[in-house]
Amino acid sequence: MSSNSPVAGVPPESLLSRRGLLLVLSSPSGAGKTTIARNLLAADPLICSSISVTTRTQRPGEVDGKDYHFIDKPRFDAMVEAGELLEHALVFGNHYGTPKKPVDDWLAQGRDVLFDIDWQGAQQLEERMSNDLVRVFVLPPSMAELERRLRGRAQDTEAVVQGRMSKAADEMSHWIEYDYIIVNRDAKASTDQVKTILNAERQRRTRLTGMSDYIAALRGQMPKA
Ligand code: 5GP
């Protein structure tokens, strides 16, 4: 009996290899996607988080290398020039981008990758890697609640909060470019919804790269007539 086959006659699990997927979470700022992302990462060992580079100033409580890689504009431009970013965009006057190398490495290992990026980034990933992409858009239950959450963060100035509120309508107009929409009334319920989406997408036939071998092994176990 192989170590992968604890039950005699059952094809080894290793035959069920799967291609990793790219899970994009986007929302207007303050709709709660960061909490959902954090919950998901804590609950699922197969998923890794893409850590973006940004030219934005570090907020209190943010950790360099964990929340973002905080870099200056010349370094950002050099990364763009060298083709080191999978996508990049200007959001609220700051530059953001996704480093390509870690994503390539994780996908090669069959890991799934989570992206907290805006609609511009989702569009660029759609152009480059549409087969691997699963896009989820998170909406707030109301604009009053969105404003309450933005103020609750107590990290941004009044002008920034107002700017983000006025941008929210623009951002929401991109809902149609996403595969799944979630209204985030409760972080736990929304996290469960994303987990359900992720579990279903993992079982998509096109991602089950080991399925031909698995079926061949099953057929090999048919009793001889
Ligand atoms: P914040 O400054 O509040 O952390 O993020 C502002 C917006 O930038 C959010 O909508 C976030 O999803 C988006 N964002 C963060 N990283 C990236 C990235 O690498 N690429 C793109 N396109 N957007 C990003």
Short mmCIF file of C-alpha atoms and ligand atoms in Angstrom, two decimals:
data_model
loop_
_atom_site.label_atom_id
_atom_site.label_comp_id
_atom_site.label_asym_id
_atom_site.label_seq_id
_atom_site.Cartn_x
_atom_site.Cartn_y
_atom_site.Cartn_z
CA MET A 1 0.00 0.00 0.00
CA SER A 2 1.43 3.42 -0.88
CA SER A 3 1.71 6.00 1.90
CA ASN A 4 -0.71 8.17 -0.11
CA SER A 5 -3.28 5.38 -0.23
CA PRO A 6 -4.41 4.59 3.28
CA VAL A 7 -7.27 2.44 1.99
CA ALA A 8 -6.41 -0.46 -0.30
CA GLY A 9 -7.73 0.04 -3.80
CA VAL A 10 -8.41 3.77 -3.40
CA PRO A 11 -6.38 5.94 -5.79
CA PRO A 12 -3.79 8.09 -4.02
CA GLU A 13 -4.89 11.60 -3.12
CA SER A 14 -1.83 12.91 -4.96
CA LEU A 15 -3.63 12.11 -8.21
CA LEU A 16 -6.13 14.80 -7.30
CA SER A 17 -3.72 17.67 -7.87
CA ARG A 18 -5.29 21.05 -8.50
CA ARG A 19 -4.29 24.33 -10.07
CA GLY A 20 -4.21 27.26 -7.63
CA LEU A 21 -6.66 30.13 -8.12
CA LEU A 22 -6.51 33.89 -7.70
CA LEU A 23 -9.23 35.19 -5.38
CA VAL A 24 -9.78 38.94 -5.75
CA LEU A 25 -11.71 40.85 -3.08
CA SER A 26 -12.65 44.41 -4.03
CA SER A 27 -14.99 46.94 -2.44
CA PRO A 28 -15.38 50.60 -1.74
CA SER A 29 -13.01 51.56 1.05
CA GLY A 30 -14.65 50.81 4.41
CA ALA A 31 -17.04 48.08 3.21
CA GLY A 32 -15.16 45.54 5.31
CA LYS A 33 -13.16 43.48 2.84
CA THR A 34 -9.97 43.67 4.88
CA THR A 35 -11.67 42.00 7.87
CA ILE A 36 -13.12 39.32 5.60
CA ALA A 37 -9.66 38.75 4.07
CA ARG A 38 -8.08 38.46 7.51
CA ASN A 39 -10.73 35.95 8.68
CA LEU A 40 -10.26 33.88 5.55
CA LEU A 41 -6.48 33.73 5.91
CA ALA A 42 -6.78 32.67 9.54
CA ALA A 43 -9.28 29.91 8.66
CA ASP A 44 -7.71 28.43 5.53
CA PRO A 45 -4.12 27.16 5.43
CA LEU A 46 -4.15 26.69 1.63
CA ILE A 47 -4.58 30.38 0.90
CA CYS A 48 -1.75 32.93 0.84
CA SER A 49 -2.09 36.69 0.82
CA SER A 50 -0.52 38.85 -1.84
CA ILE A 51 1.23 41.79 -0.15
CA SER A 52 1.09 44.88 -2.32
CA VAL A 53 3.68 47.59 -2.66
CA THR A 54 2.41 51.13 -2.12
CA THR A 55 3.68 54.69 -2.09
CA ARG A 56 1.00 55.61 0.51
CA THR A 57 2.10 56.71 3.98
CA GLN A 58 2.02 53.94 6.59
CA ARG A 59 -0.98 54.24 8.96
CA PRO A 60 -0.69 53.75 12.71
CA GLY A 61 -0.87 50.03 13.46
CA GLU A 62 0.18 48.95 9.97
CA VAL A 63 3.22 46.70 9.69
CA ASP A 64 5.68 47.10 6.81
CA GLY A 65 6.01 43.76 5.00
CA LYS A 66 2.73 42.46 6.43
CA ASP A 67 0.00 44.96 5.47
CA TYR A 68 1.99 46.46 2.61
CA HIS A 69 5.55 46.96 1.48
CA PHE A 70 5.83 50.74 1.87
CA ILE A 71 8.12 52.07 -0.85
CA ASP A 72 8.91 55.42 -2.46
CA LYS A 73 7.91 56.53 -5.95
CA PRO A 74 11.33 55.98 -7.61
CA ARG A 75 11.37 52.38 -6.32
CA PHE A 76 7.76 51.88 -7.50
CA ASP A 77 8.62 53.22 -10.96
CA ALA A 78 11.66 50.91 -11.12
CA MET A 79 9.47 47.89 -10.32
CA VAL A 80 6.99 48.88 -13.07
CA GLU A 81 9.87 49.37 -15.50
CA ALA A 82 11.39 45.97 -14.65
CA GLY A 83 8.05 44.21 -15.14
CA GLU A 84 8.04 43.10 -11.49
CA LEU A 85 4.37 44.02 -10.92
CA LEU A 86 1.49 41.82 -12.04
CA GLU A 87 -0.80 44.85 -11.99
CA HIS A 88 -0.63 48.37 -10.66
CA ALA A 89 -2.92 51.37 -10.26
CA LEU A 90 -3.25 54.86 -8.89
CA VAL A 91 -5.85 54.86 -6.08
CA PHE A 92 -6.70 58.00 -4.05
CA GLY A 93 -3.51 59.67 -5.32
CA ASN A 94 -1.21 56.84 -4.20
CA HIS A 95 0.36 54.09 -6.27
CA TYR A 96 -0.33 50.43 -5.48
CA GLY A 97 0.90 47.27 -7.16
CA THR A 98 1.07 43.49 -6.84
CA PRO A 99 4.55 41.92 -6.90
CA LYS A 100 4.56 39.15 -9.51
CA LYS A 101 7.20 36.73 -8.19
CA PRO A 102 5.45 35.51 -5.00
CA VAL A 103 2.21 34.94 -6.95
CA ASP A 104 4.01 32.84 -9.60
CA ASP A 105 5.73 30.79 -6.86
CA TRP A 106 2.50 30.12 -4.93
CA LEU A 107 0.54 29.14 -8.02
CA ALA A 108 3.32 26.72 -9.01
CA GLN A 109 2.91 25.10 -5.57
CA GLY A 110 -0.84 24.73 -6.12
CA ARG A 111 -1.64 27.36 -3.46
CA ASP A 112 -4.50 29.84 -3.80
CA VAL A 113 -3.73 33.56 -3.59
CA LEU A 114 -5.91 36.28 -2.08
CA PHE A 115 -5.77 39.86 -3.43
CA ASP A 116 -7.21 42.93 -1.70
CA ILE A 117 -7.07 45.19 -4.76
CA ASP A 118 -9.34 47.66 -6.53
CA TRP A 119 -11.31 47.29 -9.79
CA GLN A 120 -8.40 48.57 -11.90
CA GLY A 121 -6.21 45.75 -10.60
CA ALA A 122 -9.02 43.21 -11.11
CA GLN A 123 -9.33 44.34 -14.74
CA GLN A 124 -5.60 43.87 -15.34
CA LEU A 125 -5.62 40.39 -13.79
CA GLU A 126 -8.61 39.54 -15.98
CA GLU A 127 -6.55 40.49 -19.04
CA ARG A 128 -3.52 38.44 -17.97
CA MET A 129 -4.86 35.43 -16.05
CA SER A 130 -8.62 35.19 -16.56
CA ASN A 131 -8.74 31.37 -16.29
CA ASP A 132 -7.33 31.44 -12.77
CA LEU A 133 -9.35 34.39 -11.53
CA VAL A 134 -12.31 34.47 -9.12
CA ARG A 135 -13.58 38.00 -8.45
CA VAL A 136 -15.69 38.90 -5.42
CA PHE A 137 -17.12 42.39 -4.86
CA VAL A 138 -18.11 43.42 -1.33
CA LEU A 139 -20.84 46.05 -0.85
CA PRO A 140 -21.82 47.91 2.33
CA PRO A 141 -25.41 47.49 3.60
CA SER A 142 -25.94 51.30 3.32
CA MET A 143 -23.96 54.49 2.68
CA ALA A 144 -24.59 55.61 6.29
CA GLU A 145 -22.96 52.39 7.50
CA LEU A 146 -20.04 52.88 5.10
CA GLU A 147 -19.43 56.36 6.52
CA ARG A 148 -19.72 55.06 10.09
CA ARG A 149 -17.09 52.39 9.36
CA LEU A 150 -14.73 54.86 7.66
CA ARG A 151 -14.94 57.19 10.68
CA GLY A 152 -14.60 54.27 13.07
CA ARG A 153 -11.18 53.48 11.70
CA ALA A 154 -10.03 56.85 13.11
CA GLN A 155 -6.98 56.62 10.89
CA ASP A 156 -7.83 59.07 8.17
CA THR A 157 -8.38 62.82 8.21
CA GLU A 158 -11.86 64.30 7.60
CA ALA A 159 -10.83 65.27 4.05
CA VAL A 160 -9.72 61.69 3.34
CA VAL A 161 -13.01 60.26 4.71
CA GLN A 162 -15.00 62.67 2.52
CA GLY A 163 -12.84 61.78 -0.50
CA ARG A 164 -13.42 58.06 0.05
CA MET A 165 -17.19 58.56 0.43
CA SER A 166 -17.41 60.48 -2.82
CA LYS A 167 -15.30 57.81 -4.59
CA ALA A 168 -17.49 54.98 -3.30
CA ALA A 169 -20.23 55.52 -5.90
CA ASP A 170 -17.65 55.35 -8.72
CA GLU A 171 -16.14 52.19 -7.32
CA MET A 172 -19.52 50.51 -6.87
CA SER A 173 -20.33 51.10 -10.54
CA HIS A 174 -17.79 48.34 -11.31
CA TRP A 175 -19.82 45.63 -9.56
CA ILE A 176 -20.77 44.21 -12.94
CA GLU A 177 -17.15 43.21 -13.64
CA TYR A 178 -17.16 40.70 -10.75
CA ASP A 179 -18.21 37.04 -10.55
CA TYR A 180 -19.78 37.20 -7.07
CA ILE A 181 -21.35 40.01 -5.02
CA ILE A 182 -21.60 40.03 -1.23
CA VAL A 183 -23.47 42.56 0.93
CA ASN A 184 -21.40 42.76 4.10
CA ARG A 185 -23.87 43.12 6.99
CA ASP A 186 -21.87 40.90 9.28
CA ALA A 187 -18.18 40.01 8.88
CA LYS A 188 -18.58 36.40 9.99
CA ALA A 189 -21.52 35.69 7.66
CA SER A 190 -19.68 37.36 4.78
CA THR A 191 -16.52 35.35 5.49
CA ASP A 192 -18.63 32.17 5.38
CA GLN A 193 -20.01 33.24 2.01
CA VAL A 194 -16.52 33.76 0.61
CA LYS A 195 -15.47 30.35 1.99
CA THR A 196 -18.41 28.76 0.17
CA ILE A 197 -17.41 30.48 -3.09
CA LEU A 198 -13.80 29.39 -2.64
CA ASN A 199 -14.73 25.77 -1.93
CA ALA A 200 -16.96 25.60 -5.01
CA GLU A 201 -14.36 27.24 -7.27
CA ARG A 202 -11.70 24.78 -6.05
CA GLN A 203 -13.81 21.95 -7.42
CA ARG A 204 -14.15 23.43 -10.92
CA ARG A 205 -13.35 20.76 -13.47
CA THR A 206 -10.83 22.95 -15.29
CA ARG A 207 -8.77 23.36 -12.09
CA LEU A 208 -8.59 19.63 -11.31
CA THR A 209 -5.42 18.95 -13.25
CA GLY A 210 -4.96 15.43 -11.84
CA MET A 211 -8.48 14.28 -12.70
CA SER A 212 -7.60 12.30 -15.87
CA ASP A 213 -5.11 10.20 -13.87
CA TYR A 214 -7.63 9.78 -11.06
CA ILE A 215 -10.33 8.57 -13.44
CA ALA A 216 -7.82 6.24 -15.13
CA ALA A 217 -6.92 4.80 -11.71
CA LEU A 218 -10.61 4.34 -10.82
CA ARG A 219 -11.24 2.60 -14.12
CA GLY A 220 -8.25 0.35 -13.45
CA GLN A 221 -10.10 -0.92 -10.36
CA MET A 222 -13.14 -2.08 -12.31
CA PRO A 223 -13.75 -5.81 -11.80
CA LYS A 224 -12.76 -7.74 -14.91
CA ALA A 225 -15.81 -9.10 -16.74
P1 5GP B 1 -5.89 51.47 1.47
O1 5GP B 1 -5.01 52.64 1.21
O2 5GP B 1 -7.16 51.85 2.17
O3 5GP B 1 -5.15 50.33 2.16
O4 5GP B 1 -6.32 50.89 0.04
C1 5GP B 1 -6.96 51.70 -0.88
C2 5GP B 1 -7.44 50.88 -2.05
O5 5GP B 1 -6.33 50.37 -2.79
C3 5GP B 1 -8.25 49.65 -1.64
O6 5GP B 1 -9.41 49.59 -2.47
C4 5GP B 1 -7.34 48.48 -1.94
O7 5GP B 1 -8.07 47.31 -2.29
C5 5GP B 1 -6.57 49.03 -3.12
N1 5GP B 1 -5.29 48.32 -3.29
C6 5GP B 1 -4.44 47.88 -2.35
N2 5GP B 1 -3.39 47.26 -2.90
C7 5GP B 1 -3.57 47.29 -4.24
C8 5GP B 1 -2.82 46.80 -5.35
O8 5GP B 1 -1.76 46.19 -5.25
N3 5GP B 1 -3.35 47.03 -6.58
C9 5GP B 1 -4.53 47.69 -6.78
N4 5GP B 1 -4.96 47.84 -8.02
N5 5GP B 1 -5.25 48.17 -5.75
C10 5GP B 1 -4.79 47.98 -4.49
#
